mmCIF file of C-alpha atoms in Angstrom:
data_model
loop_
_atom_site.group_PDB
_atom_site.id
_atom_site.type_symbol
_atom_site.label_atom_id
_atom_site.label_comp_id
_atom_site.label_asym_id
_atom_site.label_seq_id
_atom_site.Cartn_x
_atom_site.Cartn_y
_atom_site.Cartn_z
ATOM 1 C CA UNK A 1 -45.933 84.469 -0.047
ATOM 2 C CA UNK A 2 -44.025 87.484 -1.366
ATOM 3 C CA UNK A 3 -40.766 85.711 -0.522
ATOM 4 C CA UNK A 4 -41.869 82.770 -2.706
ATOM 5 C CA UNK A 5 -42.799 85.074 -5.577
ATOM 6 C CA UNK A 6 -39.226 86.369 -5.777
ATOM 7 C CA UNK A 7 -37.880 82.835 -6.213
ATOM 8 C CA UNK A 8 -37.099 81.192 -9.535
ATOM 9 C CA UNK A 9 -39.102 78.209 -10.722
ATOM 10 C CA UNK A 10 -36.091 76.033 -10.031
ATOM 11 C CA UNK A 11 -35.915 77.227 -6.405
ATOM 12 C CA UNK A 12 -39.658 76.682 -5.997
ATOM 13 C CA UNK A 13 -39.330 73.140 -7.327
ATOM 14 C CA UNK A 14 -36.669 72.372 -4.722
ATOM 15 C CA UNK A 15 -38.855 73.902 -1.984
ATOM 16 C CA UNK A 16 -41.753 71.687 -3.064
ATOM 17 C CA UNK A 17 -39.492 68.624 -2.995
ATOM 18 C CA UNK A 18 -38.709 69.592 0.602
ATOM 19 C CA UNK A 19 -42.419 69.708 1.483
ATOM 20 C CA UNK A 20 -43.648 73.249 0.708
ATOM 21 C CA UNK A 21 -46.970 72.814 -1.144
ATOM 22 C CA UNK A 22 -47.405 76.585 -1.619
ATOM 23 C CA UNK A 23 -44.256 76.528 -3.750
ATOM 24 C CA UNK A 24 -45.924 74.052 -6.102
ATOM 25 C CA UNK A 25 -49.102 76.146 -6.293
ATOM 26 C CA UNK A 26 -47.003 79.088 -7.447
ATOM 27 C CA UNK A 27 -45.117 76.897 -9.946
ATOM 28 C CA UNK A 28 -48.425 75.746 -11.390
ATOM 29 C CA UNK A 29 -49.831 79.265 -11.694
ATOM 30 C CA UNK A 30 -46.654 80.519 -13.392
ATOM 31 C CA UNK A 31 -46.522 77.734 -15.972
ATOM 32 C CA UNK A 32 -50.084 76.596 -16.635
ATOM 33 C CA UNK A 33 -51.084 79.045 -19.387
ATOM 34 C CA UNK A 34 -47.981 78.542 -21.489
ATOM 35 C CA UNK A 35 -48.062 74.768 -21.043
ATOM 36 C CA UNK A 36 -51.767 74.440 -21.807
ATOM 37 C CA UNK A 37 -51.429 76.656 -24.918
ATOM 38 C CA UNK A 38 -48.648 74.423 -26.178
ATOM 39 C CA UNK A 39 -50.632 71.229 -25.573
ATOM 40 C CA UNK A 40 -53.802 72.628 -27.165
ATOM 41 C CA UNK A 41 -51.881 73.830 -30.205
ATOM 42 C CA UNK A 42 -50.432 70.360 -30.787
ATOM 43 C CA UNK A 43 -53.511 68.197 -30.115
ATOM 44 C CA UNK A 44 -56.225 70.573 -31.419
ATOM 45 C CA UNK A 45 -58.887 69.457 -28.965
ATOM 46 C CA UNK A 46 -59.656 71.245 -25.703
ATOM 47 C CA UNK A 47 -60.915 68.155 -23.845
ATOM 48 C CA UNK A 48 -57.854 66.129 -24.878
ATOM 49 C CA UNK A 49 -55.610 69.070 -23.995
ATOM 50 C CA UNK A 50 -57.172 69.229 -20.508
ATOM 51 C CA UNK A 51 -56.561 65.496 -20.022
ATOM 52 C CA UNK A 52 -52.964 65.764 -21.213
ATOM 53 C CA UNK A 53 -52.378 68.864 -19.078
ATOM 54 C CA UNK A 54 -53.623 67.051 -15.969
ATOM 55 C CA UNK A 55 -51.604 63.939 -16.765
ATOM 56 C CA UNK A 56 -48.527 66.095 -17.307
ATOM 57 C CA UNK A 57 -48.845 67.672 -13.871
ATOM 58 C CA UNK A 58 -49.453 64.303 -12.235
ATOM 59 C CA UNK A 59 -46.179 63.155 -13.804
ATOM 60 C CA UNK A 60 -44.437 66.379 -12.744
ATOM 61 C CA UNK A 61 -45.545 65.849 -9.137
ATOM 62 C CA UNK A 62 -44.543 62.183 -9.237
ATOM 63 C CA UNK A 63 -41.116 62.933 -10.683
ATOM 64 C CA UNK A 64 -40.511 65.750 -8.203
ATOM 65 C CA UNK A 65 -41.466 63.469 -5.302
ATOM 66 C CA UNK A 66 -39.168 60.758 -6.670
ATOM 67 C CA UNK A 67 -36.293 63.242 -6.793
ATOM 68 C CA UNK A 68 -36.001 63.055 -10.587
ATOM 69 C CA UNK A 69 -35.665 66.807 -11.037
ATOM 70 C CA UNK A 70 -32.286 68.509 -10.850
ATOM 71 C CA UNK A 71 -31.809 72.264 -11.070
ATOM 72 C CA UNK A 72 -29.253 72.064 -13.873
ATOM 73 C CA UNK A 73 -31.844 73.176 -16.436
ATOM 74 C CA UNK A 74 -34.900 75.411 -16.622
ATOM 75 C CA UNK A 75 -37.965 74.069 -14.854
ATOM 76 C CA UNK A 76 -40.213 75.257 -17.705
ATOM 77 C CA UNK A 77 -38.150 73.285 -20.223
ATOM 78 C CA UNK A 78 -38.358 70.223 -17.990
ATOM 79 C CA UNK A 79 -42.162 70.313 -17.744
ATOM 80 C CA UNK A 80 -42.484 71.024 -21.491
ATOM 81 C CA UNK A 81 -40.434 67.884 -22.114
ATOM 82 C CA UNK A 82 -42.778 65.887 -19.878
ATOM 83 C CA UNK A 83 -45.799 67.353 -21.718
ATOM 84 C CA UNK A 84 -44.199 66.491 -25.061
ATOM 85 C CA UNK A 85 -43.744 62.879 -23.939
ATOM 86 C CA UNK A 86 -47.356 62.647 -22.730
ATOM 87 C CA UNK A 87 -48.553 64.080 -26.069
ATOM 88 C CA UNK A 88 -46.442 61.591 -28.031
ATOM 89 C CA UNK A 89 -47.849 58.743 -25.917
ATOM 90 C CA UNK A 90 -51.347 59.995 -26.704
ATOM 91 C CA UNK A 91 -50.571 60.144 -30.430
ATOM 92 C CA UNK A 92 -49.230 56.591 -30.316
ATOM 93 C CA UNK A 93 -52.384 55.428 -28.526
ATOM 94 C CA UNK A 94 -54.538 57.122 -31.129
ATOM 95 C CA UNK A 95 -52.303 55.753 -33.904
ATOM 96 C CA UNK A 96 -52.221 59.227 -35.357
ATOM 97 C CA UNK A 97 -50.492 59.446 -38.691
ATOM 98 C CA UNK A 98 -49.983 62.523 -40.795
ATOM 99 C CA UNK A 99 -52.308 65.461 -40.276
ATOM 100 C CA UNK A 100 -54.468 65.946 -37.208
ATOM 101 C CA UNK A 101 -57.902 67.445 -37.735
ATOM 102 C CA UNK A 102 -58.496 70.836 -36.210
ATOM 103 C CA UNK A 103 -60.785 70.843 -33.212
ATOM 104 C CA UNK A 104 -63.841 73.059 -33.455
ATOM 105 C CA UNK A 105 -62.783 75.178 -30.493
ATOM 106 C CA UNK A 106 -59.186 75.736 -31.574
ATOM 107 C CA UNK A 107 -58.947 78.441 -34.209
ATOM 108 C CA UNK A 108 -55.676 79.881 -32.877
ATOM 109 C CA UNK A 109 -57.356 83.246 -32.411
ATOM 110 C CA UNK A 110 -55.819 83.463 -28.943
ATOM 111 C CA UNK A 111 -52.313 83.683 -30.384
ATOM 112 C CA UNK A 112 -51.087 87.277 -30.550
ATOM 113 C CA UNK A 113 -50.091 88.671 -33.877
ATOM 114 C CA UNK A 114 -51.843 91.875 -34.844
ATOM 115 C CA UNK A 115 -52.127 94.049 -31.749
ATOM 116 C CA UNK A 116 -48.748 95.724 -32.234
ATOM 117 C CA UNK A 117 -49.538 97.073 -35.682
ATOM 118 C CA UNK A 118 -50.292 100.706 -36.398
ATOM 119 C CA UNK A 119 -51.286 100.721 -40.079
ATOM 120 C CA UNK A 120 -54.134 101.940 -42.205
ATOM 121 C CA UNK A 121 -57.358 99.938 -42.049
ATOM 122 C CA UNK A 122 -56.569 98.361 -45.418
ATOM 123 C CA UNK A 123 -53.070 97.351 -44.280
ATOM 124 C CA UNK A 124 -54.507 95.933 -41.064
ATOM 125 C CA UNK A 125 -57.089 93.923 -42.996
ATOM 126 C CA UNK A 126 -54.446 92.499 -45.340
ATOM 127 C CA UNK A 127 -52.123 91.693 -42.447
ATOM 128 C CA UNK A 128 -54.893 90.006 -40.450
ATOM 129 C CA UNK A 129 -55.892 87.945 -43.481
ATOM 130 C CA UNK A 130 -52.292 86.859 -44.101
ATOM 131 C CA UNK A 131 -51.874 85.863 -40.430
ATOM 132 C CA UNK A 132 -55.201 84.025 -40.482
ATOM 133 C CA UNK A 133 -54.185 82.131 -43.639
ATOM 134 C CA UNK A 134 -50.771 81.311 -42.173
ATOM 135 C CA UNK A 135 -52.335 79.943 -38.987
ATOM 136 C CA UNK A 136 -54.786 77.849 -41.009
ATOM 137 C CA UNK A 137 -51.930 76.377 -43.048
ATOM 138 C CA UNK A 138 -49.952 75.699 -39.865
ATOM 139 C CA UNK A 139 -52.851 73.645 -38.552
ATOM 140 C CA UNK A 140 -52.594 71.349 -41.563
ATOM 141 C CA UNK A 141 -48.971 70.451 -40.782
ATOM 142 C CA UNK A 142 -48.095 67.083 -39.250
ATOM 143 C CA UNK A 143 -47.941 67.305 -35.441
ATOM 144 C CA UNK A 144 -44.126 67.212 -35.155
ATOM 145 C CA UNK A 145 -43.781 70.106 -37.629
ATOM 146 C CA UNK A 146 -46.657 72.091 -36.104
ATOM 147 C CA UNK A 147 -45.057 71.641 -32.680
ATOM 148 C CA UNK A 148 -41.659 73.033 -33.726
ATOM 149 C CA UNK A 149 -43.276 76.013 -35.504
ATOM 150 C CA UNK A 150 -45.317 76.818 -32.384
ATOM 151 C CA UNK A 151 -42.336 76.514 -30.051
ATOM 152 C CA UNK A 152 -40.090 78.604 -32.295
ATOM 153 C CA UNK A 153 -42.420 81.419 -33.341
ATOM 154 C CA UNK A 154 -45.011 81.634 -30.571
ATOM 155 C CA UNK A 155 -42.917 80.624 -27.554
ATOM 156 C CA UNK A 156 -39.692 82.121 -28.926
ATOM 157 C CA UNK A 157 -37.610 79.075 -28.004
ATOM 158 C CA UNK A 158 -34.213 78.361 -29.538
ATOM 159 C CA UNK A 159 -33.694 75.223 -31.610
ATOM 160 C CA UNK A 160 -31.493 73.918 -28.803
ATOM 161 C CA UNK A 161 -34.363 74.355 -26.315
ATOM 162 C CA UNK A 162 -36.808 72.758 -28.756
ATOM 163 C CA UNK A 163 -34.467 69.808 -29.224
ATOM 164 C CA UNK A 164 -34.148 69.324 -25.458
ATOM 165 C CA UNK A 165 -37.889 69.546 -24.863
ATOM 166 C CA UNK A 166 -38.850 67.184 -27.660
ATOM 167 C CA UNK A 167 -36.012 64.716 -27.085
ATOM 168 C CA UNK A 168 -34.470 65.012 -30.544
ATOM 169 C CA UNK A 169 -31.237 66.418 -31.918
ATOM 170 C CA UNK A 170 -30.892 70.058 -32.964
ATOM 171 C CA UNK A 171 -30.543 68.870 -36.563
ATOM 172 C CA UNK A 172 -33.873 67.055 -36.305
ATOM 173 C CA UNK A 173 -35.532 70.209 -34.918
ATOM 174 C CA UNK A 174 -34.050 72.251 -37.748
ATOM 175 C CA UNK A 175 -35.146 69.614 -40.253
ATOM 176 C CA UNK A 176 -38.706 69.664 -38.952
ATOM 177 C CA UNK A 177 -38.773 73.453 -39.248
ATOM 178 C CA UNK A 178 -37.385 73.263 -42.771
ATOM 179 C CA UNK A 179 -40.052 70.733 -43.806
ATOM 180 C CA UNK A 180 -42.740 72.783 -42.071
ATOM 181 C CA UNK A 181 -41.760 75.870 -44.061
ATOM 182 C CA UNK A 182 -41.578 73.892 -47.303
ATOM 183 C CA UNK A 183 -44.990 72.351 -46.618
ATOM 184 C CA UNK A 184 -46.490 75.722 -45.768
ATOM 185 C CA UNK A 185 -45.123 77.228 -48.974
ATOM 186 C CA UNK A 186 -46.427 74.264 -50.989
ATOM 187 C CA UNK A 187 -49.899 74.550 -49.438
ATOM 188 C CA UNK A 188 -49.938 78.322 -49.940
ATOM 189 C CA UNK A 189 -49.005 77.933 -53.601
ATOM 190 C CA UNK A 190 -51.551 75.147 -54.139
ATOM 191 C CA UNK A 191 -54.352 77.282 -52.675
ATOM 192 C CA UNK A 192 -53.043 80.538 -54.168
ATOM 193 C CA UNK A 193 -52.520 82.122 -50.738
ATOM 194 C CA UNK A 194 -50.113 85.016 -50.262
ATOM 195 C CA UNK A 195 -48.177 84.592 -47.002
ATOM 196 C CA UNK A 196 -45.882 87.570 -47.353
ATOM 197 C CA UNK A 197 -46.516 90.888 -45.677
ATOM 198 C CA UNK A 198 -45.546 93.969 -47.655
#
C-alpha cells in the first residue's frame, strides 16, 4: 500500500483502469472531502449533496472503465468537472432559478477562516462577525456565482482551473466573480453590513 500512497492521483487512475481496485480506494479517500465540500457548498443540502457525490463517483468509475480519462490534466480537476456537470443536471431537474435556499445543516462553519489569527478578543470578535456576515451573503448568491467564489477563495483554484472544471471560458469565470463581488457589495450596503477587516 505504501507504494500506492507515493503515486499521483493520475497514476492511481491509470492503475485502476488496469484493474487495481485498491488504487481507486486511495483515489476516493484522497478526493472525497474536497469534492463533497464543494458539492455541499453549491447545493446547500446534505442529503442532496450525498446523492450528487455518489452519482459523481458512479460516473467517475464508469468513465474510467470506458477509458474516457487521459492523464493530460489533473485527476482532481477532472472529477470536479464531472461533479459540476452532475450538479448542473440536478439544478435543471429542479428548475432552479436565481437564489437557492440555504439548507438547515449548511452554515459554512466548517470552512476555515479564523484559526490563523492572533488578535485581541475584540479584534477576533469583529473578524469572526465580518467572516460570518460574508459567508451569509455568499449563500444568497446565485449558484453559478457562489460556485466560482467557493472555488477561488476556499479551494484556491485559478480562474483557468475554474473555467475548465465548470466548462466555461475564463472570461465567463471572471465575469461570474465580478458579478458575485458586485452582488455581495450591494447586499452588504443594503443591509448595512461592513465586510472590510481593519
